[in-house]
Amino acid sequence: MTTQFYGAASLDGFIATPDHDLGWLLQFGEIEGTSYPAFIRDVGALAMGSHTCEWMLKHTIDMGQPWPYAQPVWVFSSRTLRSLPGADVRFVQGDVRPVHQAMVQAAAGRNVWIVGGGDLVGQFHDAGLLDELIVQIAPVTLGAGMPLLPRRITQPALRLQSVTPLGGIFAELRYTVPKP
Ligand SMILES: NC(=O)c1ccc[n+]([C@@H]2O[C@H](COP(=O)([O-])OP(=O)(O)OC[C@H]3O[C@@H](n4cnc5c(N)ncnc54)[C@H](OP(=O)(O)O)[C@@H]3O)[C@@H](O)[C@H]2O)c1
């Protein structure tokens, strides 16, 4: 069981523009040789922040598309967000540690995916719960936006596992987060 961040970032380290736009990423369409099908098969539970959830809603259910996850999803928010018919979504707030325990239990041996945003990934890292980062670097820069992981992680540094080119467009970087 691994707790992972998996997602795409611009070359300058942003996962969305300041106004939560992902057009810079979606312009590339389906990525040839994408690791996503194999990745999501091994995921048993997901966590995301409210802005990521709102983006997902706008681009799936609000457009007549089904919610994309069969696995349970924990959404962090201090607000009351609308309920999602047909989706196993649990709203939570505060300390990530008890939520992680519940996720691990629900995942039953499969992995836990911290979808983002970056600060939520940071909260799991702060609690010593993040094991791995899998980042597809897109060949674009945004100049500003929502950061990938707004933390200073220098010692011990992340450990590079692999670098994989995808479709001649993305570089997928896999890092292990060493435990101090
Ligand atoms: N490129 C990619 O692969 C990728 C991956 C993931 C996300 N994204 C995009 O990146 C952007 C991320 O947005 P974001 O940085 O604002 O992050 P976010 O994590 O989606 O949303 C942040 C919000 O979540 C809530 N939250 C976070 N931690 C909490 C806690 N412990 N307790 C209670 N509430 C908590 C707070 O909102 P409230 O309390 O006000 O609700 C906070 O303002 C989105 O546009 C998303 O679509 C891109």
PDB file of C-alpha atoms and ligand atoms in Angstrom:
ATOM      1  CA  MET A   1       0.000   0.000   0.000  1.00  0.00           C
ATOM      2  CA  THR A   2       1.451   3.335  -1.093  1.00  0.00           C
ATOM      3  CA  THR A   3       0.176   6.868  -0.608  1.00  0.00           C
ATOM      4  CA  GLN A   4       0.805   8.719  -3.849  1.00  0.00           C
ATOM      5  CA  PHE A   5       0.437  11.999  -5.613  1.00  0.00           C
ATOM      6  CA  TYR A   6      -0.182  11.437  -9.325  1.00  0.00           C
ATOM      7  CA  GLY A   7      -0.748  14.398 -11.615  1.00  0.00           C
ATOM      8  CA  ALA A   8       0.510  16.747 -14.289  1.00  0.00           C
ATOM      9  CA  ALA A   9       2.483  19.947 -13.854  1.00  0.00           C
ATOM     10  CA  SER A  10       3.886  22.662 -16.068  1.00  0.00           C
ATOM     11  CA  LEU A  11       7.656  22.814 -16.472  1.00  0.00           C
ATOM     12  CA  ASP A  12       7.695  25.655 -13.927  1.00  0.00           C
ATOM     13  CA  GLY A  13       5.880  23.614 -11.290  1.00  0.00           C
ATOM     14  CA  PHE A  14       2.200  24.585 -11.451  1.00  0.00           C
ATOM     15  CA  ILE A  15      -0.753  22.190 -11.578  1.00  0.00           C
ATOM     16  CA  ALA A  16      -3.335  24.831 -12.598  1.00  0.00           C
ATOM     17  CA  THR A  17      -3.412  28.500 -13.574  1.00  0.00           C
ATOM     18  CA  PRO A  18      -4.353  31.039 -10.870  1.00  0.00           C
ATOM     19  CA  ASP A  19      -7.994  30.806 -12.048  1.00  0.00           C
ATOM     20  CA  HIS A  20      -7.989  26.966 -11.974  1.00  0.00           C
ATOM     21  CA  ASP A  21      -7.751  26.541 -15.736  1.00  0.00           C
ATOM     22  CA  LEU A  22      -6.346  23.262 -17.107  1.00  0.00           C
ATOM     23  CA  GLY A  23      -6.569  24.103 -20.818  1.00  0.00           C
ATOM     24  CA  TRP A  24      -2.753  24.087 -21.012  1.00  0.00           C
ATOM     25  CA  LEU A  25      -2.905  20.368 -20.091  1.00  0.00           C
ATOM     26  CA  LEU A  26      -6.094  19.296 -21.857  1.00  0.00           C
ATOM     27  CA  GLN A  27      -4.773  20.650 -25.188  1.00  0.00           C
ATOM     28  CA  PHE A  28      -2.664  17.474 -25.453  1.00  0.00           C
ATOM     29  CA  GLY A  29      -5.695  15.150 -25.261  1.00  0.00           C
ATOM     30  CA  GLU A  30      -5.166  11.484 -24.472  1.00  0.00           C
ATOM     31  CA  ILE A  31      -1.469  10.874 -23.858  1.00  0.00           C
ATOM     32  CA  GLU A  32       0.035   8.053 -25.905  1.00  0.00           C
ATOM     33  CA  GLY A  33       1.438   5.395 -23.563  1.00  0.00           C
ATOM     34  CA  THR A  34      -0.174   6.992 -20.504  1.00  0.00           C
ATOM     35  CA  SER A  35       0.452   5.269 -17.182  1.00  0.00           C
ATOM     36  CA  TYR A  36      -3.023   6.252 -15.913  1.00  0.00           C
ATOM     37  CA  PRO A  37      -4.955   2.983 -16.569  1.00  0.00           C
ATOM     38  CA  ALA A  38      -2.359   0.914 -14.682  1.00  0.00           C
ATOM     39  CA  PHE A  39      -2.119   3.556 -11.950  1.00  0.00           C
ATOM     40  CA  ILE A  40      -5.871   3.857 -11.282  1.00  0.00           C
ATOM     41  CA  ARG A  41      -6.352   0.069 -11.274  1.00  0.00           C
ATOM     42  CA  ASP A  42      -4.221  -0.068  -8.125  1.00  0.00           C
ATOM     43  CA  VAL A  43      -5.959   2.848  -6.353  1.00  0.00           C
ATOM     44  CA  GLY A  44      -8.425   1.998  -3.576  1.00  0.00           C
ATOM     45  CA  ALA A  45      -9.189   5.435  -2.118  1.00  0.00           C
ATOM     46  CA  LEU A  46      -8.794   9.082  -3.203  1.00  0.00           C
ATOM     47  CA  ALA A  47      -8.521  12.431  -1.404  1.00  0.00           C
ATOM     48  CA  MET A  48      -8.883  15.897  -2.912  1.00  0.00           C
ATOM     49  CA  GLY A  49      -9.410  19.500  -1.866  1.00  0.00           C
ATOM     50  CA  SER A  50     -12.656  21.350  -2.538  1.00  0.00           C
ATOM     51  CA  HIS A  51     -11.333  23.303  -5.550  1.00  0.00           C
ATOM     52  CA  THR A  52     -10.201  20.131  -7.290  1.00  0.00           C
ATOM     53  CA  CYS A  53     -13.579  18.553  -6.530  1.00  0.00           C
ATOM     54  CA  GLU A  54     -15.385  21.606  -7.911  1.00  0.00           C
ATOM     55  CA  TRP A  55     -13.285  21.443 -11.094  1.00  0.00           C
ATOM     56  CA  MET A  56     -14.102  17.735 -11.470  1.00  0.00           C
ATOM     57  CA  LEU A  57     -17.835  18.413 -10.981  1.00  0.00           C
ATOM     58  CA  LYS A  58     -17.854  21.212 -13.540  1.00  0.00           C
ATOM     59  CA  HIS A  59     -16.128  19.021 -16.118  1.00  0.00           C
ATOM     60  CA  THR A  60     -18.029  15.766 -15.520  1.00  0.00           C
ATOM     61  CA  ILE A  61     -21.471  15.783 -13.854  1.00  0.00           C
ATOM     62  CA  ASP A  62     -22.293  19.373 -14.940  1.00  0.00           C
ATOM     63  CA  MET A  63     -21.495  18.358 -18.538  1.00  0.00           C
ATOM     64  CA  GLY A  64     -23.654  15.243 -18.384  1.00  0.00           C
ATOM     65  CA  GLN A  65     -20.680  12.933 -17.898  1.00  0.00           C
ATOM     66  CA  PRO A  66     -20.488  10.326 -15.122  1.00  0.00           C
ATOM     67  CA  TRP A  67     -18.355  10.878 -12.021  1.00  0.00           C
ATOM     68  CA  PRO A  68     -15.079   9.206 -13.025  1.00  0.00           C
ATOM     69  CA  TYR A  69     -14.193   7.297  -9.845  1.00  0.00           C
ATOM     70  CA  ALA A  70     -15.636   3.995  -8.636  1.00  0.00           C
ATOM     71  CA  GLN A  71     -13.447   4.214  -5.509  1.00  0.00           C
ATOM     72  CA  PRO A  72     -14.459   6.222  -2.407  1.00  0.00           C
ATOM     73  CA  VAL A  73     -13.313   9.864  -2.479  1.00  0.00           C
ATOM     74  CA  TRP A  74     -12.640  12.001   0.606  1.00  0.00           C
ATOM     75  CA  VAL A  75     -13.135  15.714  -0.146  1.00  0.00           C
ATOM     76  CA  PHE A  76     -11.542  18.220   2.240  1.00  0.00           C
ATOM     77  CA  SER A  77     -13.577  21.386   2.790  1.00  0.00           C
ATOM     78  CA  SER A  78     -14.700  23.692   5.584  1.00  0.00           C
ATOM     79  CA  ARG A  79     -17.807  24.501   3.523  1.00  0.00           C
ATOM     80  CA  THR A  80     -20.967  22.547   2.781  1.00  0.00           C
ATOM     81  CA  LEU A  81     -20.535  21.430  -0.803  1.00  0.00           C
ATOM     82  CA  ARG A  82     -23.387  20.029  -2.881  1.00  0.00           C
ATOM     83  CA  SER A  83     -23.893  16.281  -2.734  1.00  0.00           C
ATOM     84  CA  LEU A  84     -22.927  14.183  -5.741  1.00  0.00           C
ATOM     85  CA  PRO A  85     -25.534  11.641  -6.781  1.00  0.00           C
ATOM     86  CA  GLY A  86     -23.997   8.327  -7.761  1.00  0.00           C
ATOM     87  CA  ALA A  87     -20.590   9.140  -6.288  1.00  0.00           C
ATOM     88  CA  ASP A  88     -19.086   7.737  -3.099  1.00  0.00           C
ATOM     89  CA  VAL A  89     -17.877  11.069  -1.694  1.00  0.00           C
ATOM     90  CA  ARG A  90     -17.196  11.770   1.976  1.00  0.00           C
ATOM     91  CA  PHE A  91     -16.705  15.378   3.121  1.00  0.00           C
ATOM     92  CA  VAL A  92     -14.059  15.917   5.790  1.00  0.00           C
ATOM     93  CA  GLN A  93     -11.982  18.706   7.284  1.00  0.00           C
ATOM     94  CA  GLY A  94      -8.978  19.308   9.512  1.00  0.00           C
ATOM     95  CA  ASP A  95      -6.295  16.777  10.402  1.00  0.00           C
ATOM     96  CA  VAL A  96      -5.417  14.463   7.501  1.00  0.00           C
ATOM     97  CA  ARG A  97      -4.212  11.617   9.777  1.00  0.00           C
ATOM     98  CA  PRO A  98      -7.573  10.093  10.809  1.00  0.00           C
ATOM     99  CA  VAL A  99      -8.789  10.525   7.244  1.00  0.00           C
ATOM    100  CA  HIS A 100      -5.732   8.663   5.974  1.00  0.00           C
ATOM    101  CA  GLN A 101      -6.452   5.816   8.409  1.00  0.00           C
ATOM    102  CA  ALA A 102      -9.998   5.533   7.076  1.00  0.00           C
ATOM    103  CA  MET A 103      -8.716   5.651   3.499  1.00  0.00           C
ATOM    104  CA  VAL A 104      -6.162   2.901   4.101  1.00  0.00           C
ATOM    105  CA  GLN A 105      -8.870   0.742   5.641  1.00  0.00           C
ATOM    106  CA  ALA A 106     -11.239   1.325   2.721  1.00  0.00           C
ATOM    107  CA  ALA A 107      -8.476   0.754   0.171  1.00  0.00           C
ATOM    108  CA  ALA A 108      -7.935  -2.755   1.596  1.00  0.00           C
ATOM    109  CA  GLY A 109      -4.375  -3.180   0.364  1.00  0.00           C
ATOM    110  CA  ARG A 110      -4.631  -0.952  -2.699  1.00  0.00           C
ATOM    111  CA  ASN A 111      -2.992   2.486  -2.953  1.00  0.00           C
ATOM    112  CA  VAL A 112      -4.181   5.845  -1.666  1.00  0.00           C
ATOM    113  CA  TRP A 113      -4.200   8.685  -4.233  1.00  0.00           C
ATOM    114  CA  ILE A 114      -3.889  12.260  -2.992  1.00  0.00           C
ATOM    115  CA  VAL A 115      -5.235  13.977  -6.101  1.00  0.00           C
ATOM    116  CA  GLY A 116      -4.403  17.534  -5.004  1.00  0.00           C
ATOM    117  CA  GLY A 117      -4.206  20.451  -4.790  1.00  0.00           C
ATOM    118  CA  GLY A 118      -0.622  20.910  -3.822  1.00  0.00           C
ATOM    119  CA  ASP A 119      -1.192  22.124  -0.273  1.00  0.00           C
ATOM    120  CA  LEU A 120      -3.323  19.075   0.534  1.00  0.00           C
ATOM    121  CA  VAL A 121      -0.482  16.876  -0.759  1.00  0.00           C
ATOM    122  CA  GLY A 122       1.751  18.964   1.529  1.00  0.00           C
ATOM    123  CA  GLN A 123      -0.504  18.280   4.522  1.00  0.00           C
ATOM    124  CA  PHE A 124      -0.113  14.525   3.968  1.00  0.00           C
ATOM    125  CA  HIS A 125       3.647  15.037   3.595  1.00  0.00           C
ATOM    126  CA  ASP A 126       3.767  17.095   6.817  1.00  0.00           C
ATOM    127  CA  ALA A 127       2.152  14.160   8.625  1.00  0.00           C
ATOM    128  CA  GLY A 128       4.760  11.735   7.201  1.00  0.00           C
ATOM    129  CA  LEU A 129       2.104   9.962   5.150  1.00  0.00           C
ATOM    130  CA  LEU A 130       3.233  10.637   1.575  1.00  0.00           C
ATOM    131  CA  ASP A 131       5.272   7.829  -0.024  1.00  0.00           C
ATOM    132  CA  GLU A 132       5.533   8.658  -3.704  1.00  0.00           C
ATOM    133  CA  LEU A 133       5.181  11.454  -6.265  1.00  0.00           C
ATOM    134  CA  ILE A 134       4.368  10.652  -9.904  1.00  0.00           C
ATOM    135  CA  VAL A 135       4.396  13.817 -12.007  1.00  0.00           C
ATOM    136  CA  GLN A 136       3.915  14.239 -15.736  1.00  0.00           C
ATOM    137  CA  ILE A 137       5.801  17.391 -16.734  1.00  0.00           C
ATOM    138  CA  ALA A 138       4.079  19.154 -19.629  1.00  0.00           C
ATOM    139  CA  PRO A 139       6.184  21.159 -22.112  1.00  0.00           C
ATOM    140  CA  VAL A 140       4.610  24.475 -21.111  1.00  0.00           C
ATOM    141  CA  THR A 141       5.262  27.185 -18.540  1.00  0.00           C
ATOM    142  CA  LEU A 142       2.493  29.111 -16.777  1.00  0.00           C
ATOM    143  CA  GLY A 143       4.442  31.826 -14.977  1.00  0.00           C
ATOM    144  CA  ALA A 144       2.061  31.664 -12.012  1.00  0.00           C
ATOM    145  CA  GLY A 145      -0.622  29.385 -10.663  1.00  0.00           C
ATOM    146  CA  MET A 146      -1.414  26.676  -8.149  1.00  0.00           C
ATOM    147  CA  PRO A 147       1.866  25.079  -7.044  1.00  0.00           C
ATOM    148  CA  LEU A 148       2.603  21.367  -7.270  1.00  0.00           C
ATOM    149  CA  LEU A 149       3.846  21.012  -3.682  1.00  0.00           C
ATOM    150  CA  PRO A 150       4.291  24.253  -1.724  1.00  0.00           C
ATOM    151  CA  ARG A 151       6.728  22.860   0.816  1.00  0.00           C
ATOM    152  CA  ARG A 152      10.516  22.969   1.286  1.00  0.00           C
ATOM    153  CA  ILE A 153      11.659  19.371   0.973  1.00  0.00           C
ATOM    154  CA  THR A 154      15.446  19.332   0.854  1.00  0.00           C
ATOM    155  CA  GLN A 155      16.866  16.912   3.445  1.00  0.00           C
ATOM    156  CA  PRO A 156      16.360  14.138   2.914  1.00  0.00           C
ATOM    157  CA  ALA A 157      15.770  14.971  -0.747  1.00  0.00           C
ATOM    158  CA  LEU A 158      13.245  13.049  -2.815  1.00  0.00           C
ATOM    159  CA  ARG A 159      14.684   9.914  -4.413  1.00  0.00           C
ATOM    160  CA  LEU A 160      14.316   9.661  -8.202  1.00  0.00           C
ATOM    161  CA  GLN A 161      12.934   6.268  -9.268  1.00  0.00           C
ATOM    162  CA  SER A 162      12.374   6.737 -12.994  1.00  0.00           C
ATOM    163  CA  VAL A 163      12.050   9.163 -15.879  1.00  0.00           C
ATOM    164  CA  THR A 164       9.742   8.086 -18.705  1.00  0.00           C
ATOM    165  CA  PRO A 165       8.975  10.036 -21.892  1.00  0.00           C
ATOM    166  CA  LEU A 166       5.259   9.870 -22.802  1.00  0.00           C
ATOM    167  CA  GLY A 167       4.076  10.385 -26.361  1.00  0.00           C
ATOM    168  CA  GLY A 168       7.026  12.642 -27.159  1.00  0.00           C
ATOM    169  CA  ILE A 169       5.328  15.340 -25.052  1.00  0.00           C
ATOM    170  CA  PHE A 170       5.497  14.630 -21.319  1.00  0.00           C
ATOM    171  CA  ALA A 171       8.318  13.516 -19.023  1.00  0.00           C
ATOM    172  CA  GLU A 172       6.923  11.359 -16.236  1.00  0.00           C
ATOM    173  CA  LEU A 173       9.030  11.591 -13.086  1.00  0.00           C
ATOM    174  CA  ARG A 174       8.601   9.136 -10.232  1.00  0.00           C
ATOM    175  CA  TYR A 175      10.034  10.008  -6.831  1.00  0.00           C
ATOM    176  CA  THR A 176      10.043   8.150  -3.534  1.00  0.00           C
ATOM    177  CA  VAL A 177       9.625  10.302  -0.431  1.00  0.00           C
ATOM    178  CA  PRO A 178      12.306   9.058   2.002  1.00  0.00           C
ATOM    179  CA  LYS A 179      11.269   8.774   5.630  1.00  0.00           C
ATOM    180  CA  PRO A 180      13.570  10.688   7.999  1.00  0.00           C
TER     181      PRO A 180
HETATM  182  N1  LIG B   1      -2.616  19.173 -12.993  1.00  0.00           N
HETATM  183  C1  LIG B   1      -3.100  18.231 -12.188  1.00  0.00           C
HETATM  184  O1  LIG B   1      -2.782  17.032 -12.343  1.00  0.00           O
HETATM  185  C2  LIG B   1      -4.006  18.614 -11.074  1.00  0.00           C
HETATM  186  C3  LIG B   1      -4.195  17.722 -10.008  1.00  0.00           C
HETATM  187  C4  LIG B   1      -5.026  18.123  -8.965  1.00  0.00           C
HETATM  188  C5  LIG B   1      -5.645  19.358  -8.997  1.00  0.00           C
HETATM  189  N2  LIG B   1      -5.459  20.169 -10.056  1.00  0.00           N
HETATM  190  C6  LIG B   1      -6.074  21.511 -10.105  1.00  0.00           C
HETATM  191  O2  LIG B   1      -5.289  22.329  -9.244  1.00  0.00           O
HETATM  192  C7  LIG B   1      -6.109  23.264  -8.570  1.00  0.00           C
HETATM  193  C8  LIG B   1      -5.860  23.063  -7.094  1.00  0.00           C
HETATM  194  O3  LIG B   1      -6.512  24.028  -6.374  1.00  0.00           O
HETATM  195  P1  LIG B   1      -6.051  24.414  -4.886  1.00  0.00           P
HETATM  196  O4  LIG B   1      -4.592  24.546  -4.833  1.00  0.00           O
HETATM  197  O5  LIG B   1      -6.894  25.546  -4.464  1.00  0.00           O
HETATM  198  O6  LIG B   1      -6.343  23.111  -4.032  1.00  0.00           O
HETATM  199  P2  LIG B   1      -7.536  22.181  -3.517  1.00  0.00           P
HETATM  200  O7  LIG B   1      -6.835  21.292  -2.565  1.00  0.00           O
HETATM  201  O8  LIG B   1      -8.271  21.541  -4.627  1.00  0.00           O
HETATM  202  O9  LIG B   1      -8.540  23.133  -2.755  1.00  0.00           O
HETATM  203  C9  LIG B   1      -8.091  23.854  -1.625  1.00  0.00           C
HETATM  204  C10 LIG B   1      -9.251  23.988  -0.658  1.00  0.00           C
HETATM  205  O10 LIG B   1      -9.566  22.717  -0.054  1.00  0.00           O
HETATM  206  C11 LIG B   1     -10.011  22.928   1.271  1.00  0.00           C
HETATM  207  N3  LIG B   1      -9.085  22.253   2.191  1.00  0.00           N
HETATM  208  C12 LIG B   1      -7.794  21.859   1.957  1.00  0.00           C
HETATM  209  N4  LIG B   1      -7.289  21.248   3.058  1.00  0.00           N
HETATM  210  C13 LIG B   1      -8.265  21.255   3.992  1.00  0.00           C
HETATM  211  C14 LIG B   1      -8.360  20.748   5.319  1.00  0.00           C
HETATM  212  N5  LIG B   1      -7.343  20.102   5.914  1.00  0.00           N
HETATM  213  N6  LIG B   1      -9.539  20.915   5.975  1.00  0.00           N
HETATM  214  C15 LIG B   1     -10.582  21.546   5.379  1.00  0.00           C
HETATM  215  N7  LIG B   1     -10.553  22.041   4.132  1.00  0.00           N
HETATM  216  C16 LIG B   1      -9.410  21.893   3.442  1.00  0.00           C
HETATM  217  C17 LIG B   1     -10.028  24.446   1.483  1.00  0.00           C
HETATM  218  O11 LIG B   1     -11.238  24.974   0.954  1.00  0.00           O
HETATM  219  P3  LIG B   1     -12.630  25.304   1.664  1.00  0.00           P
HETATM  220  O12 LIG B   1     -12.498  24.967   3.116  1.00  0.00           O
HETATM  221  O13 LIG B   1     -12.869  26.741   1.424  1.00  0.00           O
HETATM  222  O14 LIG B   1     -13.620  24.457   0.925  1.00  0.00           O
HETATM  223  C18 LIG B   1      -8.953  24.902   0.514  1.00  0.00           C
HETATM  224  O15 LIG B   1      -9.060  26.253   0.142  1.00  0.00           O
HETATM  225  C19 LIG B   1      -7.536  22.982  -9.003  1.00  0.00           C
HETATM  226  O16 LIG B   1      -7.874  23.866 -10.048  1.00  0.00           O
HETATM  227  C20 LIG B   1      -7.489  21.570  -9.578  1.00  0.00           C
HETATM  228  O17 LIG B   1      -8.432  21.367 -10.599  1.00  0.00           O
HETATM  229  C21 LIG B   1      -4.636  19.844 -11.076  1.00  0.00           C
END
